[in-house]
Coordinates of N, CA and C in Angstrom, one line a residue:
S1 N -137.3 13.2 38.5 CA -138.2 13.1 36.9 C -137.3 12.4 36.1
G2 N -138.0 11.5 35.4 CA -137.2 10.8 34.3 C -138.3 9.5 34.0
S3 N -137.8 8.7 32.8 CA -138.6 7.8 32.2 C -138.4 6.5 33.0
K4 N -137.5 6.6 34.1 CA -137.2 4.8 35.1 C -136.6 5.5 36.3
S5 N -137.7 6.5 36.7 CA -137.0 7.0 38.2 C -136.8 5.9 39.1
E6 N -137.2 5.0 39.2 CA -137.1 3.7 40.3 C -136.0 3.0 40.0
S7 N -135.3 3.4 38.7 CA -133.7 2.8 38.7 C -132.7 3.7 39.1
Y8 N -132.7 4.7 39.5 CA -131.8 5.7 40.1 C -132.0 6.1 41.3
K9 N -131.0 6.8 41.8 CA -131.0 7.7 43.3 C -130.4 8.7 43.1
V10 N -131.3 9.8 43.4 CA -130.9 11.1 43.3 C -130.5 11.7 44.6
A11 N -129.1 12.5 45.1 CA -128.9 12.6 46.2 C -128.3 14.0 46.2
T12 N -128.2 14.8 47.6 CA -126.8 15.7 47.7 C -125.7 14.9 48.1
D13 N -124.8 15.7 47.7 CA -123.6 14.9 48.0 C -122.3 16.1 48.4
S14 N -122.0 16.0 49.8 CA -121.1 16.7 50.6 C -119.9 16.5 50.6
I15 N -119.4 15.1 49.6 CA -118.0 14.9 49.8 C -117.3 15.2 48.4
I16 N -118.3 15.2 47.1 CA -117.9 15.3 45.7 C -118.5 16.5 45.7
F17 N -117.9 17.6 45.4 CA -118.4 18.7 44.6 C -117.3 19.5 43.7
Q18 N -118.0 20.6 43.2 CA -117.1 21.1 42.1 C -116.5 22.4 43.0
N19 N -117.5 22.9 43.6 CA -117.2 24.4 44.4 C -118.5 24.4 45.6
G20 N -117.6 25.2 46.7 CA -118.5 25.1 47.9 C -118.8 23.8 48.8
K21 N -120.0 23.6 49.2 CA -120.0 22.3 49.8 C -120.6 21.2 49.8
K22 N -121.4 21.2 48.6 CA -122.4 20.2 48.0 C -122.5 20.4 46.4
S23 N -122.8 19.1 46.0 CA -123.3 19.1 44.7 C -124.7 18.0 44.4
V24 N -125.4 17.8 44.0 CA -126.3 16.7 43.7 C -125.8 15.6 42.4
S25 N -126.4 14.2 42.8 CA -126.0 13.4 41.9 C -127.2 12.4 41.8
I26 N -126.9 11.6 40.7 CA -128.0 10.5 40.0 C -127.0 9.8 39.9
A27 N -127.4 8.5 40.1 CA -126.9 7.2 40.3 C -127.9 5.9 39.9
S28 N -127.4 5.4 38.9 CA -128.2 4.0 38.3 C -128.0 2.9 39.4
L29 N -128.9 2.2 39.5 CA -129.6 1.5 40.7 C -129.3 0.0 40.1
D30 N -129.8 -0.1 38.9 CA -129.8 -1.4 38.1 C -128.8 -1.5 37.1
S31 N -128.3 -2.6 36.7 CA -126.9 -2.8 35.9 C -127.5 -2.6 34.5
S32 N -128.8 -2.5 34.0 CA -129.2 -2.0 32.6 C -130.1 -1.5 32.8
I33 N -130.4 -0.1 32.2 CA -131.7 0.5 32.0 C -131.6 1.4 30.6
E34 N -132.9 0.9 30.4 CA -133.3 1.5 29.3 C -134.2 2.6 29.4
G35 N -133.7 4.0 29.7 CA -134.5 5.0 30.2 C -133.5 6.2 30.8
F36 N -133.9 6.9 31.4 CA -133.4 8.2 32.0 C -133.8 8.7 33.2
E37 N -133.3 9.7 34.0 CA -133.6 10.3 35.1 C -132.7 11.6 35.1
T38 N -133.7 12.4 35.9 CA -133.1 13.9 35.5 C -133.4 14.6 36.9
I39 N -132.4 15.9 37.4 CA -132.7 16.6 38.6 C -133.4 17.8 37.5
M40 N -134.4 18.5 38.2 CA -134.8 19.8 37.6 C -135.3 20.8 38.5
Q41 N -135.4 22.0 37.7 CA -135.8 23.0 38.5 C -136.5 24.0 37.1
Y42 N -137.6 25.0 37.9 CA -138.0 25.9 37.1 C -138.2 27.1 37.7
C43 N -138.5 28.0 36.9 CA -138.7 29.5 37.1 C -139.5 30.2 36.1
S44 N -139.8 31.2 36.6 CA -140.4 32.2 35.5 C -139.5 32.8 34.6
A45 N -140.1 33.1 33.4 CA -139.1 33.4 32.2 C -139.0 35.1 32.2
K46 N -139.9 35.8 33.3 CA -140.1 37.2 32.9 C -138.6 37.9 33.1
N47 N -137.7 37.6 33.6 CA -136.4 38.4 33.7 C -135.8 38.1 32.6
Y48 N -136.1 37.1 31.6 CA -135.3 36.7 30.5 C -135.9 37.2 29.1
L49 N -136.9 37.5 29.0 CA -137.7 37.9 27.9 C -136.8 38.7 26.9
G50 N -137.0 38.2 25.7 CA -136.2 39.1 24.5 C -134.7 39.1 24.5
T51 N -134.7 38.0 25.4 CA -132.8 38.3 25.6 C -132.0 37.0 25.2
R52 N -131.0 36.9 25.4 CA -130.4 35.7 24.7 C -129.3 35.3 26.2
I53 N -129.8 34.1 26.5 CA -129.0 33.6 28.0 C -128.2 32.3 27.7
K54 N -127.3 32.5 28.8 CA -126.4 31.2 28.9 C -126.5 30.5 30.0
M55 N -126.5 29.3 30.2 CA -127.0 28.9 31.4 C -125.5 27.9 31.3
T56 N -124.6 27.9 32.4 CA -123.3 27.4 32.8 C -123.5 26.2 33.9
G57 N -122.8 25.1 33.9 CA -122.9 24.6 35.0 C -121.7 23.6 34.6
Y58 N -121.6 22.7 35.6 CA -120.5 21.6 36.0 C -121.0 20.3 36.0
I59 N -120.4 19.1 35.3 CA -121.0 17.6 35.5 C -119.5 17.3 35.4
K60 N -119.7 16.2 36.5 CA -118.5 15.3 36.7 C -119.3 13.7 36.3
S61 N -118.7 13.0 36.0 CA -119.1 11.6 35.4 C -118.2 10.2 36.0
E62 N -118.9 9.1 36.0 CA -118.4 8.0 36.6 C -119.2 6.8 35.7
N63 N -118.5 6.1 34.8 CA -118.9 4.8 34.0 C -120.5 4.9 33.5
V64 N -120.4 6.2 32.9 CA -121.8 6.4 32.2 C -121.6 5.9 30.7
A65 N -122.5 4.9 30.7 CA -122.8 3.9 29.5 C -122.8 4.3 28.3
D66 N -124.4 5.1 28.4 CA -125.3 5.8 27.4 C -124.8 7.5 27.2
W67 N -125.4 8.3 28.1 CA -124.8 9.7 27.8 C -125.5 10.2 28.9
A68 N -124.5 11.6 29.2 CA -125.6 12.5 30.0 C -125.1 13.8 29.6
G69 N -125.9 15.0 30.3 CA -125.9 16.4 30.3 C -126.6 17.2 30.8
M70 N -126.1 18.6 30.3 CA -127.2 19.5 31.1 C -128.3 19.8 30.2
W71 N -129.4 20.3 30.5 CA -130.5 20.5 29.8 C -131.6 21.9 30.1
L72 N -131.9 22.4 29.1 CA -132.4 23.8 29.2 C -133.9 23.6 28.3
R73 N -135.0 24.0 28.7 CA -136.0 24.1 28.0 C -136.9 25.7 28.2
I74 N -137.5 26.1 27.1 CA -138.0 27.3 27.3 C -139.2 26.9 26.9
D75 N -140.5 27.1 27.5 CA -141.9 26.8 27.4 C -142.6 28.2 27.1
S76 N -143.6 28.2 26.5 CA -144.5 29.0 26.1 C -145.7 29.0 27.2
K77 N -146.8 30.3 26.8 CA -148.0 29.9 27.8 C -149.2 29.0 27.0
T78 N -148.8 28.4 26.1 CA -149.9 27.4 25.6 C -148.9 26.3 26.4
P79 N -149.8 25.0 27.1 CA -149.4 24.2 27.5 C -149.1 23.2 26.5
G80 N -147.9 22.8 26.9 CA -147.2 21.6 26.2 C -146.5 22.2 24.9
E81 N -146.5 23.7 25.0 CA -145.4 24.1 23.7 C -144.3 24.6 24.4
S82 N -143.3 23.7 23.5 CA -141.8 24.3 23.8 C -141.3 25.4 22.7
L83 N -140.5 26.4 23.0 CA -139.8 27.4 22.3 C -138.5 27.0 22.1
G84 N -138.0 26.2 22.7 CA -136.6 25.9 22.9 C -136.3 24.8 23.7
F85 N -135.2 24.3 22.8 CA -134.9 22.9 23.9 C -133.4 22.7 23.6
D86 N -132.4 22.4 24.6 CA -131.1 21.9 24.3 C -130.9 20.9 25.4
N87 N -130.6 19.5 25.3 CA -130.4 18.6 26.3 C -128.7 18.3 26.0
M88 N -127.8 18.6 25.4 CA -126.5 18.3 25.0 C -126.5 17.0 24.5
Q89 N -127.5 16.4 24.1 CA -127.5 15.0 23.4 C -126.6 14.9 22.1
D90 N -126.2 16.3 21.4 CA -125.1 16.1 20.2 C -123.7 16.4 21.1
R91 N -123.7 16.6 22.3 CA -122.3 16.6 22.7 C -122.3 16.2 24.1
P92 N -122.5 14.8 24.0 CA -122.7 14.1 25.4 C -121.4 13.9 26.3
I93 N -121.8 13.6 27.5 CA -120.6 13.4 28.7 C -120.6 11.8 28.5
I94 N -120.0 11.0 28.4 CA -119.7 9.7 28.5 C -118.5 9.2 29.4
G95 N -119.0 7.9 29.9 CA -117.3 7.4 30.6 C -117.4 7.9 31.8
N96 N -116.1 8.0 32.3 CA -115.6 9.0 33.2 C -114.9 10.2 33.0
S97 N -115.4 11.3 33.5 CA -114.6 12.7 33.2 C -114.7 13.4 34.7
D98 N -113.5 14.2 34.7 CA -113.6 15.0 35.7 C -114.6 16.2 35.7
W99 N -114.8 17.3 36.7 CA -115.8 18.2 36.5 C -115.6 19.1 35.0
T100 N -116.8 18.9 34.1 CA -116.7 19.7 32.9 C -117.4 20.6 32.6
K101 N -117.2 21.6 32.2 CA -117.8 23.0 32.1 C -118.5 22.8 30.9
C102 N -120.2 22.8 31.1 CA -121.1 22.9 30.2 C -121.7 24.1 29.9
E103 N -122.1 24.6 28.7 CA -123.1 25.7 28.3 C -123.9 25.3 27.6
I104 N -125.0 26.0 27.8 CA -126.4 25.9 26.8 C -126.6 27.7 26.5
V105 N -126.8 28.1 25.4 CA -127.2 29.4 24.9 C -128.3 29.3 24.3
M106 N -129.2 30.2 24.6 CA -130.3 30.2 23.8 C -131.1 31.2 23.9
D107 N -132.2 31.7 22.8 CA -132.9 33.1 22.9 C -134.2 32.7 23.8
V108 N -134.4 33.7 24.6 CA -135.9 33.4 25.4 C -136.7 34.4 24.5
P109 N -137.5 34.0 23.7 CA -138.9 34.6 23.3 C -139.7 35.5 24.2
A110 N -140.2 36.7 23.5 CA -140.8 37.4 24.5 C -142.3 36.5 25.0
E111 N -142.7 35.4 24.3 CA -143.8 34.8 24.8 C -143.8 33.6 25.7
S112 N -142.2 33.5 26.0 CA -142.3 32.5 27.1 C -142.9 32.6 28.4
I113 N -142.6 31.5 28.9 CA -143.2 32.1 30.3 C -142.5 30.9 31.4
T114 N -141.7 30.0 31.2 CA -141.2 29.4 32.4 C -139.7 28.8 31.8
L115 N -138.9 28.9 32.6 CA -137.1 28.2 32.0 C -137.3 27.0 33.0
K116 N -137.0 25.6 32.3 CA -136.9 24.8 33.0 C -135.8 24.0 32.7
F117 N -134.9 23.4 33.8 CA -133.6 23.2 33.6 C -133.0 22.2 34.3
G118 N -132.0 21.2 33.9 CA -131.4 20.4 35.0 C -130.3 19.5 34.3
A119 N -130.0 18.6 34.9 CA -128.9 17.7 34.4 C -129.7 16.1 34.2
L120 N -129.1 15.5 33.2 CA -129.9 14.2 33.2 C -129.0 13.0 32.9
I121 N -129.0 11.8 33.2 CA -128.2 10.8 32.5 C -129.1 9.7 32.0
S122 N -128.6 9.3 30.9 CA -129.3 8.1 30.2 C -128.8 7.1 30.4
G123 N -129.4 5.6 30.7 CA -128.8 4.5 31.1 C -128.1 4.7 32.5
T124 N -127.1 3.7 32.3 CA -126.2 3.4 33.8 C -125.0 4.4 34.0
G125 N -124.6 4.6 35.2 CA -123.5 5.4 35.8 C -124.0 6.3 36.6
K126 N -123.2 7.1 36.9 CA -123.4 8.2 38.0 C -122.8 9.6 37.4
I127 N -123.6 10.8 37.9 CA -123.0 11.9 37.3 C -123.3 12.8 38.7
W128 N -122.4 13.9 39.0 CA -122.5 14.9 40.0 C -122.9 16.3 39.2
F129 N -123.5 17.0 39.8 CA -124.0 18.3 38.9 C -124.1 19.4 40.2
D130 N -123.4 20.6 39.4 CA -122.9 21.5 40.4 C -122.8 22.9 39.9
N131 N -123.2 23.9 40.9 CA -122.5 25.6 40.4 C -123.0 26.1 38.9
V132 N -124.8 25.8 39.1 CA -125.2 26.5 37.6 C -125.5 28.0 37.9
T133 N -125.2 29.0 36.7 CA -125.2 29.9 36.6 C -126.1 30.2 35.6
F134 N -126.8 31.5 35.6 CA -127.7 32.2 34.4 C -127.0 33.5 33.9
E135 N -126.9 33.5 32.8 CA -125.9 35.0 32.3 C -126.9 35.7 31.0
I136 N -127.4 36.9 31.2 CA -127.8 37.7 30.0 C -126.8 37.8 29.1
L137 N -126.8 37.7 28.1 CA -125.8 37.7 26.8 C -125.9 39.0 26.1
D138 N -127.2 39.5 26.2 CA -127.3 40.8 25.4 C -128.0 41.7 26.4
N139 N -128.5 43.0 25.9 CA -128.7 44.0 26.8 C -130.3 44.6 26.3
A140 N -131.1 43.5 25.7 CA -132.6 43.7 25.7 C -133.3 44.1 26.7
S141 N -134.2 45.1 26.5 CA -135.3 45.4 27.5 C -136.4 44.8 27.3
P142 N -136.6 43.8 27.8 CA -138.2 42.5 27.4 C -139.1 43.6 28.1
K143 N -140.3 43.3 27.5 CA -141.8 44.0 28.1 C -142.1 42.8 28.8
I144 N -142.2 42.9 30.1 CA -143.1 42.0 30.9 C -144.9 42.1 31.0
S145 N -145.4 40.8 30.8 CA -146.7 40.8 30.7 C -147.2 41.1 32.2
N146 N -148.4 41.6 32.6 CA -148.9 41.3 34.0 C -149.3 40.0 34.3
E147 N -149.6 39.1 33.4 CA -149.8 37.9 33.6 C -148.6 36.8 34.3
L148 N -147.5 37.7 33.6 CA -146.4 37.0 34.3 C -145.9 37.3 35.9
N149 N -146.3 38.7 36.1 CA -145.9 39.1 37.3 C -146.7 38.5 38.6
S150 N -147.9 37.9 38.1 CA -148.8 37.5 38.9 C -148.8 36.0 39.1
M151 N -147.8 35.1 38.5 CA -147.7 33.6 38.6 C -147.0 33.2 39.6
P152 N -147.4 32.1 40.5 CA -146.7 31.6 41.8 C -145.6 30.9 41.3
L153 N -144.6 31.5 40.6 CA -143.5 30.7 40.3 C -142.0 31.5 41.1
P154 N -140.9 30.6 41.3 CA -140.0 31.6 41.7 C -139.4 32.5 40.4
E155 N -139.3 33.6 40.9 CA -138.4 34.7 39.9 C -137.4 34.1 39.0
K156 N -136.6 33.7 40.0 CA -135.0 33.5 39.4 C -135.0 31.7 39.6
P157 N -133.9 31.4 39.1 CA -133.4 30.1 39.6 C -132.7 30.1 40.8
Q158 N -132.9 29.2 41.8 CA -132.5 28.9 43.3 C -131.4 28.0 43.6
N159 N -131.1 28.1 44.6 CA -130.0 27.4 45.2 C -129.1 26.4 44.0
L160 N -128.9 27.1 43.2 CA -127.8 26.3 41.9 C -126.5 25.8 42.5
D161 N -126.2 26.2 43.7 CA -125.0 25.4 44.0 C -125.3 24.2 45.1
F162 N -126.6 24.1 44.8 CA -127.0 23.0 46.1 C -126.6 23.1 47.4
E163 N -126.2 24.4 47.6 CA -125.8 24.4 49.2 C -126.6 24.5 50.3
E164 N -127.9 24.7 50.2 CA -129.4 24.8 51.0 C -130.1 23.5 50.9

């Protein structure tokens, strides 16, 4: 997904990875791009309601001209309403870098419905993304509505090491 998807190639990579046997990569196809591409996933927020979470992942970059980063968005039950968003634009990955540990810490309000997350690249270059984890940083016991229990969403993030 992104604003210029036709200008990028997204693939799994079994040669370059941080740990395990695979990573996912996003590579620009054009020499100049005014836009971005992202690899993303989403899941229900029900297991994280009322908690503070930390998303950790690793990004490696090659010739990133604009910027790249990991991102996390927390959405509410109201369509189009975001309760929290961080895309690392204030702490970007630029140029060439070895595997860089990235972290995003956010509160998940009780009225949250989904967590959407991934990695993105703006402009040209290539990134690899691997080994994403989620950790609850506090011991809050969230109340879960019946509406969330019946939603057709994965309950937890899946295949975060891109091995499946």
